[in-house]
Amino acid sequence: MAKESRKFETVSEYIGSFPKDIQKILKTIQKTIKDAVPDSEEVISYSIPAFRYKKGWIFYYSVYTSHYTLSCPPPWTIHEKYKKELGEYELSKSSIKFPLDKPVPVKLIAAMSKFRADEIDKVKPKKK
C-alpha cells in the first residue's frame, strides 16, 4: 500500500490515493495534529504529508500495508517522554508504527504534537 514511488504535490492528492477506510484514518491523524497545533502548516515533504511549525517539524505521516507511521526529526525525545504510552507500538529511532486495524490513538497523537510544538518553541535561534 505504500506510495513511495509516486511524487505527490498536495496532501489531498496523497490522502485521496488510498481507499476510503484508509482516507478516514489519514484524515483523523490530520485533524488531530492540526487541532493540537493550530498554527502549524501542512505540507508535502519527501512526497508524504508533514506538519511544519515555525522553524521545525511536528510530524510526517504515511501509510503502509498494515500500519501508518508518525515520524519526526531530531530531537527524538518523544519516545522517552511517552515511553509508557508507546509501549505497545513498534518504534524506530525516528518513527512510531501504529497498526491499521486498531483505533487511531487521538489523545496520544494530540499530546505528542503539542509536546513537539513546545520543543520547537524552546529552541533558541542560532546567532549569525
mmCIF file with all atom_site columns, C-alpha atoms in Angstrom:
data_model
loop_
_atom_site.group_PDB
_atom_site.id
_atom_site.type_symbol
_atom_site.label_atom_id
_atom_site.label_alt_id
_atom_site.label_comp_id
_atom_site.label_asym_id
_atom_site.label_entity_id
_atom_site.label_seq_id
_atom_site.pdbx_PDB_ins_code
_atom_site.Cartn_x
_atom_site.Cartn_y
_atom_site.Cartn_z
_atom_site.occupancy
_atom_site.B_iso_or_equiv
_atom_site.pdbx_formal_charge
_atom_site.auth_seq_id
_atom_site.auth_comp_id
_atom_site.auth_asym_id
_atom_site.auth_atom_id
_atom_site.pdbx_PDB_model_num
ATOM 1   C CA . MET A 1 1   ? 0.000   0.000  0.000  1.00 0.00 ? 1   MET A CA 1
ATOM 2   C CA . ALA A 1 2   ? 2.979   2.342  0.375  1.00 0.00 ? 2   ALA A CA 1
ATOM 3   C CA . LYS A 1 3   ? 3.137   5.054  -2.238 1.00 0.00 ? 3   LYS A CA 1
ATOM 4   C CA . GLU A 1 4   ? 6.864   5.889  -2.080 1.00 0.00 ? 4   GLU A CA 1
ATOM 5   C CA . SER A 1 5   ? 7.426   5.684  -5.836 1.00 0.00 ? 5   SER A CA 1
ATOM 6   C CA . ARG A 1 6   ? 4.831   8.355  -6.591 1.00 0.00 ? 6   ARG A CA 1
ATOM 7   C CA . LYS A 1 7   ? 5.515   12.059 -6.151 1.00 0.00 ? 7   LYS A CA 1
ATOM 8   C CA . PHE A 1 8   ? 2.568   13.799 -4.521 1.00 0.00 ? 8   PHE A CA 1
ATOM 9   C CA . GLU A 1 9   ? 2.080   17.529 -4.951 1.00 0.00 ? 9   GLU A CA 1
ATOM 10  C CA . THR A 1 10  ? -0.629  18.057 -2.296 1.00 0.00 ? 10  THR A CA 1
ATOM 11  C CA . VAL A 1 11  ? -1.809  16.450 0.909  1.00 0.00 ? 11  VAL A CA 1
ATOM 12  C CA . SER A 1 12  ? -5.266  15.970 -0.612 1.00 0.00 ? 12  SER A CA 1
ATOM 13  C CA . GLU A 1 13  ? -3.714  14.085 -3.513 1.00 0.00 ? 13  GLU A CA 1
ATOM 14  C CA . TYR A 1 14  ? -1.809  11.823 -1.098 1.00 0.00 ? 14  TYR A CA 1
ATOM 15  C CA . ILE A 1 15  ? -4.859  11.088 1.050  1.00 0.00 ? 15  ILE A CA 1
ATOM 16  C CA . GLY A 1 16  ? -7.103  10.643 -1.995 1.00 0.00 ? 16  GLY A CA 1
ATOM 17  C CA . SER A 1 17  ? -4.813  7.955  -3.406 1.00 0.00 ? 17  SER A CA 1
ATOM 18  C CA . PHE A 1 18  ? -5.919  5.493  -0.716 1.00 0.00 ? 18  PHE A CA 1
ATOM 19  C CA . PRO A 1 19  ? -9.153  3.523  -0.199 1.00 0.00 ? 19  PRO A CA 1
ATOM 20  C CA . LYS A 1 20  ? -11.912 5.263  1.804  1.00 0.00 ? 20  LYS A CA 1
ATOM 21  C CA . ASP A 1 21  ? -11.178 3.376  5.049  1.00 0.00 ? 21  ASP A CA 1
ATOM 22  C CA . ILE A 1 22  ? -7.523  4.476  4.940  1.00 0.00 ? 22  ILE A CA 1
ATOM 23  C CA . GLN A 1 23  ? -8.524  8.026  3.992  1.00 0.00 ? 23  GLN A CA 1
ATOM 24  C CA . LYS A 1 24  ? -10.614 8.136  7.169  1.00 0.00 ? 24  LYS A CA 1
ATOM 25  C CA . ILE A 1 25  ? -7.560  7.195  9.264  1.00 0.00 ? 25  ILE A CA 1
ATOM 26  C CA . LEU A 1 26  ? -5.378  9.770  7.500  1.00 0.00 ? 26  LEU A CA 1
ATOM 27  C CA . LYS A 1 27  ? -7.998  12.488 7.950  1.00 0.00 ? 27  LYS A CA 1
ATOM 28  C CA . THR A 1 28  ? -8.246  11.635 11.648 1.00 0.00 ? 28  THR A CA 1
ATOM 29  C CA . ILE A 1 29  ? -4.471  11.991 12.025 1.00 0.00 ? 29  ILE A CA 1
ATOM 30  C CA . GLN A 1 30  ? -4.533  15.213 10.003 1.00 0.00 ? 30  GLN A CA 1
ATOM 31  C CA . LYS A 1 31  ? -7.324  16.754 12.109 1.00 0.00 ? 31  LYS A CA 1
ATOM 32  C CA . THR A 1 32  ? -5.759  15.617 15.386 1.00 0.00 ? 32  THR A CA 1
ATOM 33  C CA . ILE A 1 33  ? -2.404  17.251 14.661 1.00 0.00 ? 33  ILE A CA 1
ATOM 34  C CA . LYS A 1 34  ? -3.967  20.432 13.254 1.00 0.00 ? 34  LYS A CA 1
ATOM 35  C CA . ASP A 1 35  ? -6.297  20.769 16.259 1.00 0.00 ? 35  ASP A CA 1
ATOM 36  C CA . ALA A 1 36  ? -3.383  20.200 18.659 1.00 0.00 ? 36  ALA A CA 1
ATOM 37  C CA . VAL A 1 37  ? -1.113  22.729 16.916 1.00 0.00 ? 37  VAL A CA 1
ATOM 38  C CA . PRO A 1 38  ? -3.412  25.173 15.100 1.00 0.00 ? 38  PRO A CA 1
ATOM 39  C CA . ASP A 1 39  ? -0.537  27.407 13.971 1.00 0.00 ? 39  ASP A CA 1
ATOM 40  C CA . SER A 1 40  ? 1.128   24.542 12.112 1.00 0.00 ? 40  SER A CA 1
ATOM 41  C CA . GLU A 1 41  ? 1.194   24.318 8.334  1.00 0.00 ? 41  GLU A CA 1
ATOM 42  C CA . GLU A 1 42  ? 0.544   21.075 6.488  1.00 0.00 ? 42  GLU A CA 1
ATOM 43  C CA . VAL A 1 43  ? 2.815   20.443 3.514  1.00 0.00 ? 43  VAL A CA 1
ATOM 44  C CA . ILE A 1 44  ? 4.165   17.645 1.370  1.00 0.00 ? 44  ILE A CA 1
ATOM 45  C CA . SER A 1 45  ? 7.769   16.808 2.215  1.00 0.00 ? 45  SER A CA 1
ATOM 46  C CA . TYR A 1 46  ? 9.580   13.750 0.855  1.00 0.00 ? 46  TYR A CA 1
ATOM 47  C CA . SER A 1 47  ? 6.305   13.004 -1.019 1.00 0.00 ? 47  SER A CA 1
ATOM 48  C CA . ILE A 1 48  ? 4.322   12.491 2.212  1.00 0.00 ? 48  ILE A CA 1
ATOM 49  C CA . PRO A 1 49  ? 2.233   14.805 4.415  1.00 0.00 ? 49  PRO A CA 1
ATOM 50  C CA . ALA A 1 50  ? 4.008   16.680 7.173  1.00 0.00 ? 50  ALA A CA 1
ATOM 51  C CA . PHE A 1 51  ? 3.190   19.408 9.662  1.00 0.00 ? 51  PHE A CA 1
ATOM 52  C CA . ARG A 1 52  ? 5.663   22.259 9.923  1.00 0.00 ? 52  ARG A CA 1
ATOM 53  C CA . TYR A 1 53  ? 5.573   24.613 12.905 1.00 0.00 ? 53  TYR A CA 1
ATOM 54  C CA . LYS A 1 54  ? 7.696   27.756 12.967 1.00 0.00 ? 54  LYS A CA 1
ATOM 55  C CA . LYS A 1 55  ? 11.203  26.517 12.148 1.00 0.00 ? 55  LYS A CA 1
ATOM 56  C CA . GLY A 1 56  ? 10.603  22.857 12.961 1.00 0.00 ? 56  GLY A CA 1
ATOM 57  C CA . TRP A 1 57  ? 8.545   19.791 12.166 1.00 0.00 ? 57  TRP A CA 1
ATOM 58  C CA . ILE A 1 58  ? 5.769   18.297 14.262 1.00 0.00 ? 58  ILE A CA 1
ATOM 59  C CA . PHE A 1 59  ? 5.301   15.002 12.392 1.00 0.00 ? 59  PHE A CA 1
ATOM 60  C CA . TYR A 1 60  ? 5.432   13.402 8.979  1.00 0.00 ? 60  TYR A CA 1
ATOM 61  C CA . TYR A 1 61  ? 2.760   10.770 8.459  1.00 0.00 ? 61  TYR A CA 1
ATOM 62  C CA . SER A 1 62  ? 2.396   7.969  5.934  1.00 0.00 ? 62  SER A CA 1
ATOM 63  C CA . VAL A 1 63  ? 0.557   4.687  5.335  1.00 0.00 ? 63  VAL A CA 1
ATOM 64  C CA . TYR A 1 64  ? 1.892   1.238  4.528  1.00 0.00 ? 64  TYR A CA 1
ATOM 65  C CA . THR A 1 65  ? 0.348   -2.212 4.081  1.00 0.00 ? 65  THR A CA 1
ATOM 66  C CA . SER A 1 66  ? -0.519  -2.937 7.704  1.00 0.00 ? 66  SER A CA 1
ATOM 67  C CA . HIS A 1 67  ? 0.343   0.255  9.579  1.00 0.00 ? 67  HIS A CA 1
ATOM 68  C CA . TYR A 1 68  ? 0.675   4.004  9.448  1.00 0.00 ? 68  TYR A CA 1
ATOM 69  C CA . THR A 1 69  ? 3.698   5.841  10.716 1.00 0.00 ? 69  THR A CA 1
ATOM 70  C CA . LEU A 1 70  ? 4.340   9.112  12.500 1.00 0.00 ? 70  LEU A CA 1
ATOM 71  C CA . SER A 1 71  ? 7.922   10.265 12.047 1.00 0.00 ? 71  SER A CA 1
ATOM 72  C CA . CYS A 1 72  ? 9.790   13.236 13.416 1.00 0.00 ? 72  CYS A CA 1
ATOM 73  C CA . PRO A 1 73  ? 13.283  14.653 13.021 1.00 0.00 ? 73  PRO A CA 1
ATOM 74  C CA . PRO A 1 74  ? 15.624  15.126 15.999 1.00 0.00 ? 74  PRO A CA 1
ATOM 75  C CA . PRO A 1 75  ? 15.470  15.576 18.854 1.00 0.00 ? 75  PRO A CA 1
ATOM 76  C CA . TRP A 1 76  ? 13.857  12.198 19.390 1.00 0.00 ? 76  TRP A CA 1
ATOM 77  C CA . THR A 1 77  ? 12.564  12.902 22.871 1.00 0.00 ? 77  THR A CA 1
ATOM 78  C CA . ILE A 1 78  ? 9.008   11.711 22.097 1.00 0.00 ? 78  ILE A CA 1
ATOM 79  C CA . HIS A 1 79  ? 9.990   8.090  22.736 1.00 0.00 ? 79  HIS A CA 1
ATOM 80  C CA . GLU A 1 80  ? 11.287  8.811  26.214 1.00 0.00 ? 80  GLU A CA 1
ATOM 81  C CA . LYS A 1 81  ? 8.556   11.280 27.182 1.00 0.00 ? 81  LYS A CA 1
ATOM 82  C CA . TYR A 1 82  ? 5.770   8.886  26.094 1.00 0.00 ? 82  TYR A CA 1
ATOM 83  C CA . LYS A 1 83  ? 7.579   5.630  26.833 1.00 0.00 ? 83  LYS A CA 1
ATOM 84  C CA . LYS A 1 84  ? 4.679   4.085  28.745 1.00 0.00 ? 84  LYS A CA 1
ATOM 85  C CA . GLU A 1 85  ? 2.009   5.118  26.215 1.00 0.00 ? 85  GLU A CA 1
ATOM 86  C CA . LEU A 1 86  ? 4.103   3.932  23.257 1.00 0.00 ? 86  LEU A CA 1
ATOM 87  C CA . GLY A 1 87  ? 4.943   0.571  24.826 1.00 0.00 ? 87  GLY A CA 1
ATOM 88  C CA . GLU A 1 88  ? 2.544   -1.372 22.608 1.00 0.00 ? 88  GLU A CA 1
ATOM 89  C CA . TYR A 1 89  ? 3.816   0.130  19.343 1.00 0.00 ? 89  TYR A CA 1
ATOM 90  C CA . GLU A 1 90  ? 6.849   -0.651 17.218 1.00 0.00 ? 90  GLU A CA 1
ATOM 91  C CA . LEU A 1 91  ? 9.403   2.152  17.412 1.00 0.00 ? 91  LEU A CA 1
ATOM 92  C CA . SER A 1 92  ? 12.464  3.068  15.409 1.00 0.00 ? 92  SER A CA 1
ATOM 93  C CA . LYS A 1 93  ? 14.838  5.950  16.044 1.00 0.00 ? 93  LYS A CA 1
ATOM 94  C CA . SER A 1 94  ? 12.571  8.478  14.343 1.00 0.00 ? 94  SER A CA 1
ATOM 95  C CA . SER A 1 95  ? 9.184   6.807  13.889 1.00 0.00 ? 95  SER A CA 1
ATOM 96  C CA . ILE A 1 96  ? 6.241   5.122  15.541 1.00 0.00 ? 96  ILE A CA 1
ATOM 97  C CA . LYS A 1 97  ? 4.257   2.409  13.751 1.00 0.00 ? 97  LYS A CA 1
ATOM 98  C CA . PHE A 1 98  ? 0.540   2.221  14.521 1.00 0.00 ? 98  PHE A CA 1
ATOM 99  C CA . PRO A 1 99  ? -1.459  -0.797 13.270 1.00 0.00 ? 99  PRO A CA 1
ATOM 100 C CA . LEU A 1 100 ? -4.221  -0.029 10.773 1.00 0.00 ? 100 LEU A CA 1
ATOM 101 C CA . ASP A 1 101 ? -6.597  -2.450 12.470 1.00 0.00 ? 101 ASP A CA 1
ATOM 102 C CA . LYS A 1 102 ? -6.689  -0.534 15.780 1.00 0.00 ? 102 LYS A CA 1
ATOM 103 C CA . PRO A 1 103 ? -8.373  2.800  16.562 1.00 0.00 ? 103 PRO A CA 1
ATOM 104 C CA . VAL A 1 104 ? -6.270  5.913  15.999 1.00 0.00 ? 104 VAL A CA 1
ATOM 105 C CA . PRO A 1 105 ? -4.906  6.980  19.422 1.00 0.00 ? 105 PRO A CA 1
ATOM 106 C CA . VAL A 1 106 ? -6.161  10.546 19.051 1.00 0.00 ? 106 VAL A CA 1
ATOM 107 C CA . LYS A 1 107 ? -5.344  11.719 22.589 1.00 0.00 ? 107 LYS A CA 1
ATOM 108 C CA . LEU A 1 108 ? -1.807  10.355 22.376 1.00 0.00 ? 108 LEU A CA 1
ATOM 109 C CA . ILE A 1 109 ? -1.144  11.895 18.950 1.00 0.00 ? 109 ILE A CA 1
ATOM 110 C CA . ALA A 1 110 ? -2.536  15.240 20.149 1.00 0.00 ? 110 ALA A CA 1
ATOM 111 C CA . ALA A 1 111 ? -0.363  15.186 23.269 1.00 0.00 ? 111 ALA A CA 1
ATOM 112 C CA . MET A 1 112 ? 2.759   14.268 21.308 1.00 0.00 ? 112 MET A CA 1
ATOM 113 C CA . SER A 1 113 ? 2.020   17.000 18.741 1.00 0.00 ? 113 SER A CA 1
ATOM 114 C CA . LYS A 1 114 ? 1.727   19.630 21.473 1.00 0.00 ? 114 LYS A CA 1
ATOM 115 C CA . PHE A 1 115 ? 4.929   18.324 23.046 1.00 0.00 ? 115 PHE A CA 1
ATOM 116 C CA . ARG A 1 116 ? 6.760   18.668 19.700 1.00 0.00 ? 116 ARG A CA 1
ATOM 117 C CA . ALA A 1 117 ? 5.469   22.250 19.312 1.00 0.00 ? 117 ALA A CA 1
ATOM 118 C CA . ASP A 1 118 ? 6.658   23.087 22.842 1.00 0.00 ? 118 ASP A CA 1
ATOM 119 C CA . GLU A 1 119 ? 10.097  21.676 21.985 1.00 0.00 ? 119 GLU A CA 1
ATOM 120 C CA . ILE A 1 120 ? 10.254  23.833 18.864 1.00 0.00 ? 120 ILE A CA 1
ATOM 121 C CA . ASP A 1 121 ? 9.204   26.898 20.869 1.00 0.00 ? 121 ASP A CA 1
ATOM 122 C CA . LYS A 1 122 ? 12.097  26.307 23.282 1.00 0.00 ? 122 LYS A CA 1
ATOM 123 C CA . VAL A 1 123 ? 14.777  26.186 20.581 1.00 0.00 ? 123 VAL A CA 1
ATOM 124 C CA . LYS A 1 124 ? 16.783  29.384 20.608 1.00 0.00 ? 124 LYS A CA 1
ATOM 125 C CA . PRO A 1 125 ? 17.580  30.920 17.228 1.00 0.00 ? 125 PRO A CA 1
ATOM 126 C CA . LYS A 1 126 ? 21.168  30.426 16.095 1.00 0.00 ? 126 LYS A CA 1
ATOM 127 C CA . LYS A 1 127 ? 23.321  33.544 16.185 1.00 0.00 ? 127 LYS A CA 1
ATOM 128 C CA . LYS A 1 128 ? 24.976  34.594 12.950 1.00 0.00 ? 128 LYS A CA 1
#
